[in-house]
PDB file of C-alpha atoms in Angstrom:
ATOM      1  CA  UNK A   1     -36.117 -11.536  27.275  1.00 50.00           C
ATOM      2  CA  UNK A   2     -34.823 -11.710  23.774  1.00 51.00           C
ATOM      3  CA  UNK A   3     -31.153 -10.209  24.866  1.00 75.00           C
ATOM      4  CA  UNK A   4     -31.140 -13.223  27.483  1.00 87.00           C
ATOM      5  CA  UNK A   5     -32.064 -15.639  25.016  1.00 89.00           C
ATOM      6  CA  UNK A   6     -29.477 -14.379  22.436  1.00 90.00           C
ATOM      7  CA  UNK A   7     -26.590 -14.532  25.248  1.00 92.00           C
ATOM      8  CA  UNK A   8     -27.660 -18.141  26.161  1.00 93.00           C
ATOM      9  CA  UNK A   9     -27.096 -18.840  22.541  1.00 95.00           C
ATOM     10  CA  UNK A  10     -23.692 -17.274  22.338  1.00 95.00           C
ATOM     11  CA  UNK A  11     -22.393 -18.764  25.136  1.00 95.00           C
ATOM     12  CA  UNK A  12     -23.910 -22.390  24.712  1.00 96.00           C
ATOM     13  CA  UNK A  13     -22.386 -21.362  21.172  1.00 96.00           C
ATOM     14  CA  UNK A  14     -18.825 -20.986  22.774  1.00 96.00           C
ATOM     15  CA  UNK A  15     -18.752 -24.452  24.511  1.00 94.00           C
ATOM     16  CA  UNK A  16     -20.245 -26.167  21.410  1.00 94.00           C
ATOM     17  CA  UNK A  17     -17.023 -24.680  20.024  1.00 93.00           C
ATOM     18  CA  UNK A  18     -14.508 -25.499  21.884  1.00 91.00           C
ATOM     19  CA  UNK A  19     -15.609 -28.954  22.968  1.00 90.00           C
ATOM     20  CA  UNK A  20     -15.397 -29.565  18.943  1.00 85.00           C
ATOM     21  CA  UNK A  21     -12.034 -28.009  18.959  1.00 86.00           C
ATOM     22  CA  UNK A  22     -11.025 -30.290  21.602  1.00 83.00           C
ATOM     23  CA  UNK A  23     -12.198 -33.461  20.029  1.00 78.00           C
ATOM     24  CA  UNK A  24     -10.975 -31.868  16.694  1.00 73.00           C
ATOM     25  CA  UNK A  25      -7.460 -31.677  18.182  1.00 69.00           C
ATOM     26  CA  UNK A  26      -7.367 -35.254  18.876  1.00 65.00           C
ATOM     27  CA  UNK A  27      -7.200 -34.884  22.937  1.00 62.00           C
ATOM     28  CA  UNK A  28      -9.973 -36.752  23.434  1.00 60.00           C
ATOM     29  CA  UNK A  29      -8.686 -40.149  21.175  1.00 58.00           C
ATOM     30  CA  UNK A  30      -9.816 -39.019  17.699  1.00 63.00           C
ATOM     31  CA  UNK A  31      -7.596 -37.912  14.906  1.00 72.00           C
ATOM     32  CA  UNK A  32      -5.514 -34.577  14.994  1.00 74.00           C
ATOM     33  CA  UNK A  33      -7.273 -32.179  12.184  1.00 78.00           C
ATOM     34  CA  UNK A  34      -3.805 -32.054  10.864  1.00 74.00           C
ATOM     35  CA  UNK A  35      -3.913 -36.085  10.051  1.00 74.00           C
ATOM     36  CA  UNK A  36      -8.118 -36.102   9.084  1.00 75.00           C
ATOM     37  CA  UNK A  37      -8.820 -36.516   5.729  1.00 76.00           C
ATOM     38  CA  UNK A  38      -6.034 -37.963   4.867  1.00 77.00           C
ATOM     39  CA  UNK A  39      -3.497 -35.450   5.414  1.00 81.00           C
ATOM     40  CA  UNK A  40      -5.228 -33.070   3.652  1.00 82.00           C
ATOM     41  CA  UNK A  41      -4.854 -30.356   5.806  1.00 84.00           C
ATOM     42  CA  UNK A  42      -1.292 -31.687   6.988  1.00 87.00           C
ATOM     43  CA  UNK A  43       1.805 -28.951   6.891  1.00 84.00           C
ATOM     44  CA  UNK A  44       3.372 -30.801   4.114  1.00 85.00           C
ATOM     45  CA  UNK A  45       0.200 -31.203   2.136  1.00 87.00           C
ATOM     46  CA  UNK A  46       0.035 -27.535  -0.251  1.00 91.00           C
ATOM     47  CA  UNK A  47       2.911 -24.880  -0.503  1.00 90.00           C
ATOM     48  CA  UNK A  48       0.730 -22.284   1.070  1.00 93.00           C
ATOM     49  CA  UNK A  49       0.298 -24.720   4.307  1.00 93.00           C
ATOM     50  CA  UNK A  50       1.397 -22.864   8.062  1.00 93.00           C
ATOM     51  CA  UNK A  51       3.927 -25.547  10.147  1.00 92.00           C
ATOM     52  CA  UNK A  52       1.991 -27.607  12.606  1.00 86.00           C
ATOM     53  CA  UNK A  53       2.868 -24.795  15.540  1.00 90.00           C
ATOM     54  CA  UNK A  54       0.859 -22.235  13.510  1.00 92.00           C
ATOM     55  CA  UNK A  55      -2.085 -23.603  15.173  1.00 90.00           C
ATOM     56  CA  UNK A  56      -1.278 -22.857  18.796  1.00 90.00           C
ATOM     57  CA  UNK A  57      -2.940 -20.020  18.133  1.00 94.00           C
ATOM     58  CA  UNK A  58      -6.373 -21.567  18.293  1.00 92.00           C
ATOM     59  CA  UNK A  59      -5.494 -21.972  22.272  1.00 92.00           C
ATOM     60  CA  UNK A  60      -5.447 -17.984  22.383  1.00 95.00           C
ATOM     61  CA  UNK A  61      -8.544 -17.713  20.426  1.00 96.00           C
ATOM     62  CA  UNK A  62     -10.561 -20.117  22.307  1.00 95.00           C
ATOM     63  CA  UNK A  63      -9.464 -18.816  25.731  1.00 95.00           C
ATOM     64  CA  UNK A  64     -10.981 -15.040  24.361  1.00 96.00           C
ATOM     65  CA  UNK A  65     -13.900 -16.452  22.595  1.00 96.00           C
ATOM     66  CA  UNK A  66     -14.902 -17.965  26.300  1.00 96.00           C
ATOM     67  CA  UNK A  67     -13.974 -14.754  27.784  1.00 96.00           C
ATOM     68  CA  UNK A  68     -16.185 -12.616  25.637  1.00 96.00           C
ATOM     69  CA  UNK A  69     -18.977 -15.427  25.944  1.00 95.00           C
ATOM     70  CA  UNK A  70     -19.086 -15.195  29.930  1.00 94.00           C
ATOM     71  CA  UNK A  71     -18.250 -10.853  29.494  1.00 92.00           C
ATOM     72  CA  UNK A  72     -21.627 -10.560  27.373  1.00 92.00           C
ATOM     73  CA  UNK A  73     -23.689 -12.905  29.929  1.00 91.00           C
ATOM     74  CA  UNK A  74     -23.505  -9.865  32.287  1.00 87.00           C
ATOM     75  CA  UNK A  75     -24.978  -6.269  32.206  1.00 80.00           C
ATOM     76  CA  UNK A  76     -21.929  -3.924  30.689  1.00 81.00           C
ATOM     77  CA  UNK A  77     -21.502  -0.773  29.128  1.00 82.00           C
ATOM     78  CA  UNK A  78     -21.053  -2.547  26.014  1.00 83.00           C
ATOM     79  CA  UNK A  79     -24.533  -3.654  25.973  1.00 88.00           C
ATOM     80  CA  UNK A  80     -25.798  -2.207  22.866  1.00 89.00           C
ATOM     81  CA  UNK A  81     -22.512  -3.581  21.296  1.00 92.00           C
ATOM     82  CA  UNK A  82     -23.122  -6.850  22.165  1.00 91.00           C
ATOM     83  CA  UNK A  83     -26.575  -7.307  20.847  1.00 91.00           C
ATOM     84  CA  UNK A  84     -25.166  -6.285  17.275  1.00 94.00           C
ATOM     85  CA  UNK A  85     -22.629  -8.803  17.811  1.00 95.00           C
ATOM     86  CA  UNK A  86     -24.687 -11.857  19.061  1.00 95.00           C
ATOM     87  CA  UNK A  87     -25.788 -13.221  15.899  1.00 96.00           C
ATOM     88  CA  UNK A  88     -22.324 -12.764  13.880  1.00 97.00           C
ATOM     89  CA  UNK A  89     -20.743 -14.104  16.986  1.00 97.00           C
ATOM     90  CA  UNK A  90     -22.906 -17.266  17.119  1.00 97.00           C
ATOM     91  CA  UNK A  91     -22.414 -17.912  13.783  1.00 97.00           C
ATOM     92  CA  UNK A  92     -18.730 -18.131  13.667  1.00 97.00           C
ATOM     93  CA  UNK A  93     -18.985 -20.239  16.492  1.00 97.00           C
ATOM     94  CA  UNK A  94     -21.016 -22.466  15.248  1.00 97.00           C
ATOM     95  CA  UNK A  95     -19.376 -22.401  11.623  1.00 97.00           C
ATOM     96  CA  UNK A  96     -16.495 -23.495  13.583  1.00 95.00           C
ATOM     97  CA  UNK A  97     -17.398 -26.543  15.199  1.00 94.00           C
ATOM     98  CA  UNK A  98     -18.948 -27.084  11.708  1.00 95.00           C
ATOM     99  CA  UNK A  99     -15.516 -27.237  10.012  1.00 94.00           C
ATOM    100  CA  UNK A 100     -13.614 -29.260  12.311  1.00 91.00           C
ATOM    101  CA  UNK A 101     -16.391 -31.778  11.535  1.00 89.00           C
ATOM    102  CA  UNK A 102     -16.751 -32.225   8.011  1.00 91.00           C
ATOM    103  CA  UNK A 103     -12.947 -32.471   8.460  1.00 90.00           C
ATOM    104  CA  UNK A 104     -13.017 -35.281  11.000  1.00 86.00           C
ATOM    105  CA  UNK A 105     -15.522 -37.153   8.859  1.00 85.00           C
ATOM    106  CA  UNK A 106     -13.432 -36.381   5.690  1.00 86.00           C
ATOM    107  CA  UNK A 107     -15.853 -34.311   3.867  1.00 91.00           C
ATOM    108  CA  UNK A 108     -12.818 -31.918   2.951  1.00 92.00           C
ATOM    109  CA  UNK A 109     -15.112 -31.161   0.193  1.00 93.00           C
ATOM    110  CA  UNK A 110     -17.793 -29.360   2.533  1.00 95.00           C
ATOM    111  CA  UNK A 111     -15.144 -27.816   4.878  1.00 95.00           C
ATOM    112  CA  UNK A 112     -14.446 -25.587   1.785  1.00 97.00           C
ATOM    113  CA  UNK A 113     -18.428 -23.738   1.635  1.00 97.00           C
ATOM    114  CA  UNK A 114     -18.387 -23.558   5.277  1.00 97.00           C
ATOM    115  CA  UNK A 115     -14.865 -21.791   5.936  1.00 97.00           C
ATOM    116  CA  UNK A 116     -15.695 -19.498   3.427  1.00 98.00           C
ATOM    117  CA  UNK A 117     -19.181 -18.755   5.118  1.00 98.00           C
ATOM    118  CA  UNK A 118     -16.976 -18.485   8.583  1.00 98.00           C
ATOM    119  CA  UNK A 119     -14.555 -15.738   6.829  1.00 98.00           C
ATOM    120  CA  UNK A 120     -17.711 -13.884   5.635  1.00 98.00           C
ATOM    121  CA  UNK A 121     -19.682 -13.778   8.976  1.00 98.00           C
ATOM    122  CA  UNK A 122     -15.765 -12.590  10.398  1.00 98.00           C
ATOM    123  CA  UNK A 123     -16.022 -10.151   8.113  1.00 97.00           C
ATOM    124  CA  UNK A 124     -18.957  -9.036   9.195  1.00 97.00           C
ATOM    125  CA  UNK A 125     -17.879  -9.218  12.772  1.00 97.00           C
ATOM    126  CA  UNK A 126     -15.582  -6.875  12.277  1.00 97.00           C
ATOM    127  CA  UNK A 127     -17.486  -4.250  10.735  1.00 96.00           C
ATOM    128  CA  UNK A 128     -19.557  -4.121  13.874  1.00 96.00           C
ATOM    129  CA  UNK A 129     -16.918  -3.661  15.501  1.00 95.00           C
ATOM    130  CA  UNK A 130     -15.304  -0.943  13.597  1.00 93.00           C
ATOM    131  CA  UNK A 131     -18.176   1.410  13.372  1.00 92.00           C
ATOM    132  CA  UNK A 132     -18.723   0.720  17.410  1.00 91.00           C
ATOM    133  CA  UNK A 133     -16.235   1.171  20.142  1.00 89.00           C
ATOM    134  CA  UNK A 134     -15.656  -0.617  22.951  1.00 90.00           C
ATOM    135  CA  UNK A 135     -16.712   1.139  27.040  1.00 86.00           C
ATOM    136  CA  UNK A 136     -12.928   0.494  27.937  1.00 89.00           C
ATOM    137  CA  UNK A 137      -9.851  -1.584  28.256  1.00 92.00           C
ATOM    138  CA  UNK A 138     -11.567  -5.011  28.876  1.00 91.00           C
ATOM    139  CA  UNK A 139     -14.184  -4.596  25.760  1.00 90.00           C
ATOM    140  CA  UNK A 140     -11.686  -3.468  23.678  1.00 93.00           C
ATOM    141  CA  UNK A 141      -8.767  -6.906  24.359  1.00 94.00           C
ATOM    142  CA  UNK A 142     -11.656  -9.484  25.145  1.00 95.00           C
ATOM    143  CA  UNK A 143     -13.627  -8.447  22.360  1.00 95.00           C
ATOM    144  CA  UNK A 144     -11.758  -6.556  19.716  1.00 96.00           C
ATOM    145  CA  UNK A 145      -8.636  -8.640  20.213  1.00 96.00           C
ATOM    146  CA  UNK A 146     -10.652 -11.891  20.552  1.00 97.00           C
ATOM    147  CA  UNK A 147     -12.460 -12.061  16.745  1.00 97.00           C
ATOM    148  CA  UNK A 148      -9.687  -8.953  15.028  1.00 97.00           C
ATOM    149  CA  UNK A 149      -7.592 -12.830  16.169  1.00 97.00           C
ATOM    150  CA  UNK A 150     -10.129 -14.848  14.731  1.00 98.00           C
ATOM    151  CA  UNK A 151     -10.480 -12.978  11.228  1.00 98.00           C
ATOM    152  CA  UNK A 152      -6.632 -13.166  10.935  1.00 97.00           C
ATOM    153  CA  UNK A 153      -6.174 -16.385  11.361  1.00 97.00           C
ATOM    154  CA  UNK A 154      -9.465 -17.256   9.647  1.00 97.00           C
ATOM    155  CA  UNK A 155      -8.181 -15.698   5.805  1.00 97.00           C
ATOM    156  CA  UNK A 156      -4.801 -17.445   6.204  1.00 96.00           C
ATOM    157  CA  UNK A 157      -6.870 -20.791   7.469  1.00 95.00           C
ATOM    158  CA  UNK A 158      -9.034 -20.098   4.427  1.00 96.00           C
ATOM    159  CA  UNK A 159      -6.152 -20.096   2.030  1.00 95.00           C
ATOM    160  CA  UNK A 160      -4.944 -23.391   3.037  1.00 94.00           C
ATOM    161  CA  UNK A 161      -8.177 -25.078   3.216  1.00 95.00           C
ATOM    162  CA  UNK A 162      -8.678 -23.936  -0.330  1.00 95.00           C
ATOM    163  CA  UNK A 163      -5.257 -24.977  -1.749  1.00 93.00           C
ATOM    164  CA  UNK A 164      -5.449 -28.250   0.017  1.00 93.00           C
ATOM    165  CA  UNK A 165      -9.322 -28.699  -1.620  1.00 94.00           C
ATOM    166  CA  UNK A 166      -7.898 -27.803  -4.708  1.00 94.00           C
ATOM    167  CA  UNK A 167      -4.615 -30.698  -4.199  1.00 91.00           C
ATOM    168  CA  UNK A 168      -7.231 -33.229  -3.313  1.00 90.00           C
ATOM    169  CA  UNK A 169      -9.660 -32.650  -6.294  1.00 89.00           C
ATOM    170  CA  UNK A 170      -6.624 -33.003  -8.022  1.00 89.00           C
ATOM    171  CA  UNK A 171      -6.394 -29.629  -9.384  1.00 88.00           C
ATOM    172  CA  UNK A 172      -2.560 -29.367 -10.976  1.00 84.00           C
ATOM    173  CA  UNK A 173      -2.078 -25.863 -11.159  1.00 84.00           C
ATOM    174  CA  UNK A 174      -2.660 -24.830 -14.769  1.00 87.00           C
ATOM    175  CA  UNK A 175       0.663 -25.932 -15.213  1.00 86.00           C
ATOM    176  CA  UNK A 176       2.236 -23.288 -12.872  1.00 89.00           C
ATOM    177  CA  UNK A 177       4.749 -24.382 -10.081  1.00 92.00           C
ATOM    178  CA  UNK A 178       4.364 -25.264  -7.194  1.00 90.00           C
ATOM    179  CA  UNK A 179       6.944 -22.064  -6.631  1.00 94.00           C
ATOM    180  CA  UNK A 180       4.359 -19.557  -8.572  1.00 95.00           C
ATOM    181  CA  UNK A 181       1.360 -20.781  -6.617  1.00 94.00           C
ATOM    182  CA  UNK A 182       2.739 -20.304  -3.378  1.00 94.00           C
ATOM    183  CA  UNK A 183       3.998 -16.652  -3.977  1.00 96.00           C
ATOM    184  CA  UNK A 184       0.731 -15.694  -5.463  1.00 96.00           C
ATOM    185  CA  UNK A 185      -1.350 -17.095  -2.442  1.00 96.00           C
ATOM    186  CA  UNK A 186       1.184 -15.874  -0.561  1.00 96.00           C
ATOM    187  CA  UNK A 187       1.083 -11.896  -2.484  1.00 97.00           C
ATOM    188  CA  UNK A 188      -2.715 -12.301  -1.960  1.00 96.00           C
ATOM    189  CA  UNK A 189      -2.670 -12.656   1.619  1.00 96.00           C
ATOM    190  CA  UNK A 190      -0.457 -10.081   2.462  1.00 96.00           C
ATOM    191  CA  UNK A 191      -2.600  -7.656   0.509  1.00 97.00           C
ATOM    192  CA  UNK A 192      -5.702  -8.918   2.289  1.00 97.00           C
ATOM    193  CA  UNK A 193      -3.572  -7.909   5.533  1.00 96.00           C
ATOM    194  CA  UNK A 194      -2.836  -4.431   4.263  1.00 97.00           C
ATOM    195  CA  UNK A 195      -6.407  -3.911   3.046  1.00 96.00           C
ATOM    196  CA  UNK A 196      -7.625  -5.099   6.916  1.00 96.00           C
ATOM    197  CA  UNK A 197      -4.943  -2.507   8.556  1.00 95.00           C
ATOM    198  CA  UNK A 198      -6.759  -0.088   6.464  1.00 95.00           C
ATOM    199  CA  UNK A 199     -10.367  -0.467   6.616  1.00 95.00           C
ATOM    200  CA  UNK A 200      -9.780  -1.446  10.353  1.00 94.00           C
ATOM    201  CA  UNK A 201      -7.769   1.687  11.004  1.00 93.00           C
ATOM    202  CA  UNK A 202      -4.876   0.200  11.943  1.00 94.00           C
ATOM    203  CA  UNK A 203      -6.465  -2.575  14.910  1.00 95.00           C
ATOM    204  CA  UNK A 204      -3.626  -4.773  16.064  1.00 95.00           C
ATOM    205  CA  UNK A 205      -5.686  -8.475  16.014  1.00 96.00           C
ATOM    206  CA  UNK A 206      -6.064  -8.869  12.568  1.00 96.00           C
ATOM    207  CA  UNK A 207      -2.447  -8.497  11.639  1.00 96.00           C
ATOM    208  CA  UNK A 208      -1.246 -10.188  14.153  1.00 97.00           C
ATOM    209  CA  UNK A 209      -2.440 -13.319  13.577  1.00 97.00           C
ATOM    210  CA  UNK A 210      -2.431 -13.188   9.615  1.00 97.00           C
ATOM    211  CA  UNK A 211       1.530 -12.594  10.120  1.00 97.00           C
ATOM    212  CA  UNK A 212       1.605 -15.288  12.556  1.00 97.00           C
ATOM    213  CA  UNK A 213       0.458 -17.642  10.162  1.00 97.00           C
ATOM    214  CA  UNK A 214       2.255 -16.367   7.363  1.00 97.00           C
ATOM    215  CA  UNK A 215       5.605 -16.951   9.385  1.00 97.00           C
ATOM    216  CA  UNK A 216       4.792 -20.755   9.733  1.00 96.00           C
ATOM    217  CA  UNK A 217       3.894 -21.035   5.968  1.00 96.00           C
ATOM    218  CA  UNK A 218       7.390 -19.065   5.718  1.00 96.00           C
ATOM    219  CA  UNK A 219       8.635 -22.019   8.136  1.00 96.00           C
ATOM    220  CA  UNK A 220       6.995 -25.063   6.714  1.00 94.00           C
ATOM    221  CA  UNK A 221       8.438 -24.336   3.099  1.00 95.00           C
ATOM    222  CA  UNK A 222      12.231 -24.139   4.349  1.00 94.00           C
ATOM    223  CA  UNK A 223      12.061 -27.490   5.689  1.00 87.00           C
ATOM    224  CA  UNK A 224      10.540 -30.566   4.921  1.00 81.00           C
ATOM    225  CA  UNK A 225       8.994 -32.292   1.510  1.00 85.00           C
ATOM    226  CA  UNK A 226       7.787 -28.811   0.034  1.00 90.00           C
ATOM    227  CA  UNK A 227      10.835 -26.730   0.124  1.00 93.00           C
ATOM    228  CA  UNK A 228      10.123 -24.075  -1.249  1.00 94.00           C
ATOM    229  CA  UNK A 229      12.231 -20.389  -0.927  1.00 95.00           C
ATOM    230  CA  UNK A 230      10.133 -18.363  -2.903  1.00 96.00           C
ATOM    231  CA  UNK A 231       7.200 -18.767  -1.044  1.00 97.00           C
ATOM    232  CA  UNK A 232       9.107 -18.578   2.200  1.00 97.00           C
ATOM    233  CA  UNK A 233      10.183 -14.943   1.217  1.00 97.00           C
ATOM    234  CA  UNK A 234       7.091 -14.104  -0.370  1.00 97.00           C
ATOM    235  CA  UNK A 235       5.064 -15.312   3.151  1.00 97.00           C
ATOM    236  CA  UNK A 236       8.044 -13.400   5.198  1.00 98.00           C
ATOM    237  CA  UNK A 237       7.745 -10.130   2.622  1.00 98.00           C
ATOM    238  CA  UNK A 238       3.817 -10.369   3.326  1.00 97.00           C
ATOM    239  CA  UNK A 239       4.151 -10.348   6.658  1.00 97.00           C
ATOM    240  CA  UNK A 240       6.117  -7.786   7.109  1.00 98.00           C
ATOM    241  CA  UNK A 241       4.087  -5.536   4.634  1.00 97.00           C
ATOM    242  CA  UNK A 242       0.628  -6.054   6.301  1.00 97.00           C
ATOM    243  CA  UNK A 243       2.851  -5.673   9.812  1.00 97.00           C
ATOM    244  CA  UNK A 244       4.590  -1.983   8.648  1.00 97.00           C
ATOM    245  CA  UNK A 245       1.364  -0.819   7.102  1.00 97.00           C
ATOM    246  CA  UNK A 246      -0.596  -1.765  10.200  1.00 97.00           C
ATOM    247  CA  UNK A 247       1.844   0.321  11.980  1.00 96.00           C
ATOM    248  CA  UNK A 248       1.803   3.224  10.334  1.00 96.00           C
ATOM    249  CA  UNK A 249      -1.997   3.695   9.918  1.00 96.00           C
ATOM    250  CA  UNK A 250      -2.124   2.917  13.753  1.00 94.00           C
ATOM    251  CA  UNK A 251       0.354   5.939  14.385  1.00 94.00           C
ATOM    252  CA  UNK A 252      -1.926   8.431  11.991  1.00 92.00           C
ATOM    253  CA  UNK A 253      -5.043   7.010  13.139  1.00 88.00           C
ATOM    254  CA  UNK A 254      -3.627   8.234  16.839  1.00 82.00           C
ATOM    255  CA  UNK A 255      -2.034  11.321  15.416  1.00 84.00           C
ATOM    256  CA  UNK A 256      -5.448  12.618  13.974  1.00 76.00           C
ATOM    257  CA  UNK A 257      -6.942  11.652  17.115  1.00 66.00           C
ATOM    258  CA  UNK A 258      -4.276  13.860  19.506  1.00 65.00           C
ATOM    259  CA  UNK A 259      -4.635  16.628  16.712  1.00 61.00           C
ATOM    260  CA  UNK A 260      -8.704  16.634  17.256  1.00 60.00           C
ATOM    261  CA  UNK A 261      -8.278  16.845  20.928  1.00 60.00           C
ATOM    262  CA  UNK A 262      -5.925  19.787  20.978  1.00 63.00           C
ATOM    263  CA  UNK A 263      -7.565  21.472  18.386  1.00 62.00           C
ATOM    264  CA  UNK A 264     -11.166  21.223  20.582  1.00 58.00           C
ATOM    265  CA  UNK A 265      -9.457  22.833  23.093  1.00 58.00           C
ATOM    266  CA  UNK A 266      -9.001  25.974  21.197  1.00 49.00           C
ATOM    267  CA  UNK A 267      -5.284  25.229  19.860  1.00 46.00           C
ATOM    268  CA  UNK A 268      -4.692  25.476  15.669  1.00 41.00           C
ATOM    269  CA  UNK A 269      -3.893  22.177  14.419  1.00 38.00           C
ATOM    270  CA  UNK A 270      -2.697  22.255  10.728  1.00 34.00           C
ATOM    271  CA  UNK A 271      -4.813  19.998   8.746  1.00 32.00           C
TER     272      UNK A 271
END
């Protein structure tokens, strides 16, 4: 009875979720997220915030988050995986909505505690994930893809929302440029990408959404009223890092693993 209950929640969870997003989008009449609170949150609003097409992505994100919220309603071999995951997974879900509204209502003030609450419950996520595996193919895109997506895009979301907090306090910088600040944020999150494609042993999600959004920050500073080239190459030099190192843990990670195999079967494998 309690693993029904706990995939009710996740999946009432999911709609709460994306019915905020699409209210938080502005579909249904209200204001874009990008134009709430002022601008706050607008592309031309910190140096270290992603173009307006950066947040397509959402759209992929959503679609998964549904897809692992039906996938979980039904008896799988992931089973035991998805009752470690139903509280973390509610949670983000819920965090989510959360955010978009103390946008909408322009307590950018708020959005700050709760996106950072959302990052650490991602993080979280992911650790369940990375000490479990997934029964095949399916588990492994709907689920591991879905939230390694979500984090991603979650620690370069949780950049912005902090620089544009910062902007609107009215927090100048110490007296460092706008140029400094946006190469440091920018350094930052490229390390946080290399430090996922390690700990996560090279998983593809994470990355590729972090580098997504670091392209559109690379994007939004060659162009309009926050030009800015050093944090353009700084965002494109991230990207690329956190991409390359992803890579080439991937490849050992799968090395190791071919290595293991042959060696089981009674072949020498040099260490």
């Amino acid at each position: 009875m309690q693993k029904i209950w706990k995939r009710i929640a996740v999946a009432v969870s999911a709609v709460v979720a994306v019915v905020g997003a699409f209210v938080g989008s502005g579909a249904a009449g209200g204001t874009p997220i990008q134009d709430a609170a002022g601008g706050a949150l607008s592309a031309s609003s910190t140096a270290i915030a992603p173009d307006g097409p950066a947040f397509s992505i959402w759209s992929v994100i959503y679609v998964g988050l549904l897809a692992y919220a039906v996938r979980q309603c039904f008896r799988t071999a992931d089973d035991a995986r998805h009752a470690q995951l139903a509280v973390p997974a509610i949670l983000s879900l819920l965090l989510n909505a959360a955010w978009i509204l103390s946008v909408q209502f322009g307590f950018l003030w708020l959005s700050e505690p709760i996106i950072v609450a959302l990052l650490v419950v991602l993080v979280w996520t992911f650790r369940i994930l990375r000490r479990t595996r997934p029964a095949g193919i399916v588990g492994a895109i709907v689920t591991d893809g879905t939230f390694g997506l979500y984090l991603g895009w979650v620690c370069v979301a949780t950049a912005a929302n902090t620089a544009a907090v910062l902007t609107a306090a009215g927090f100048r910088g110490f007296g460092l440029s706008q140029d400094v600040w946006g190469v440091l944020v920018a350094a930052v999150a490229g390390l946080v990408g290399v430090l996922l494609a390690v700990w996560g042993r090279g998983r593809l999600g994470p990355v590729a959404s972090l580098a997504w959004g670091l392209a559109w920050v690379a994007v939004a500073r060659l162009d309009g009223p926050l030009v800015s080239t050093p944090t353009a190459v700084a965002a494109v030099v991230a990207a690329a890092a956190a991409v390359v190192v992803t890579v080439v843990v991937r490849a050992r990670v799968g090395w190791r693993g071919a290595a293991a195999r042959v060696g089981a079967g009674g072949v020498r494998v040099s260490a």
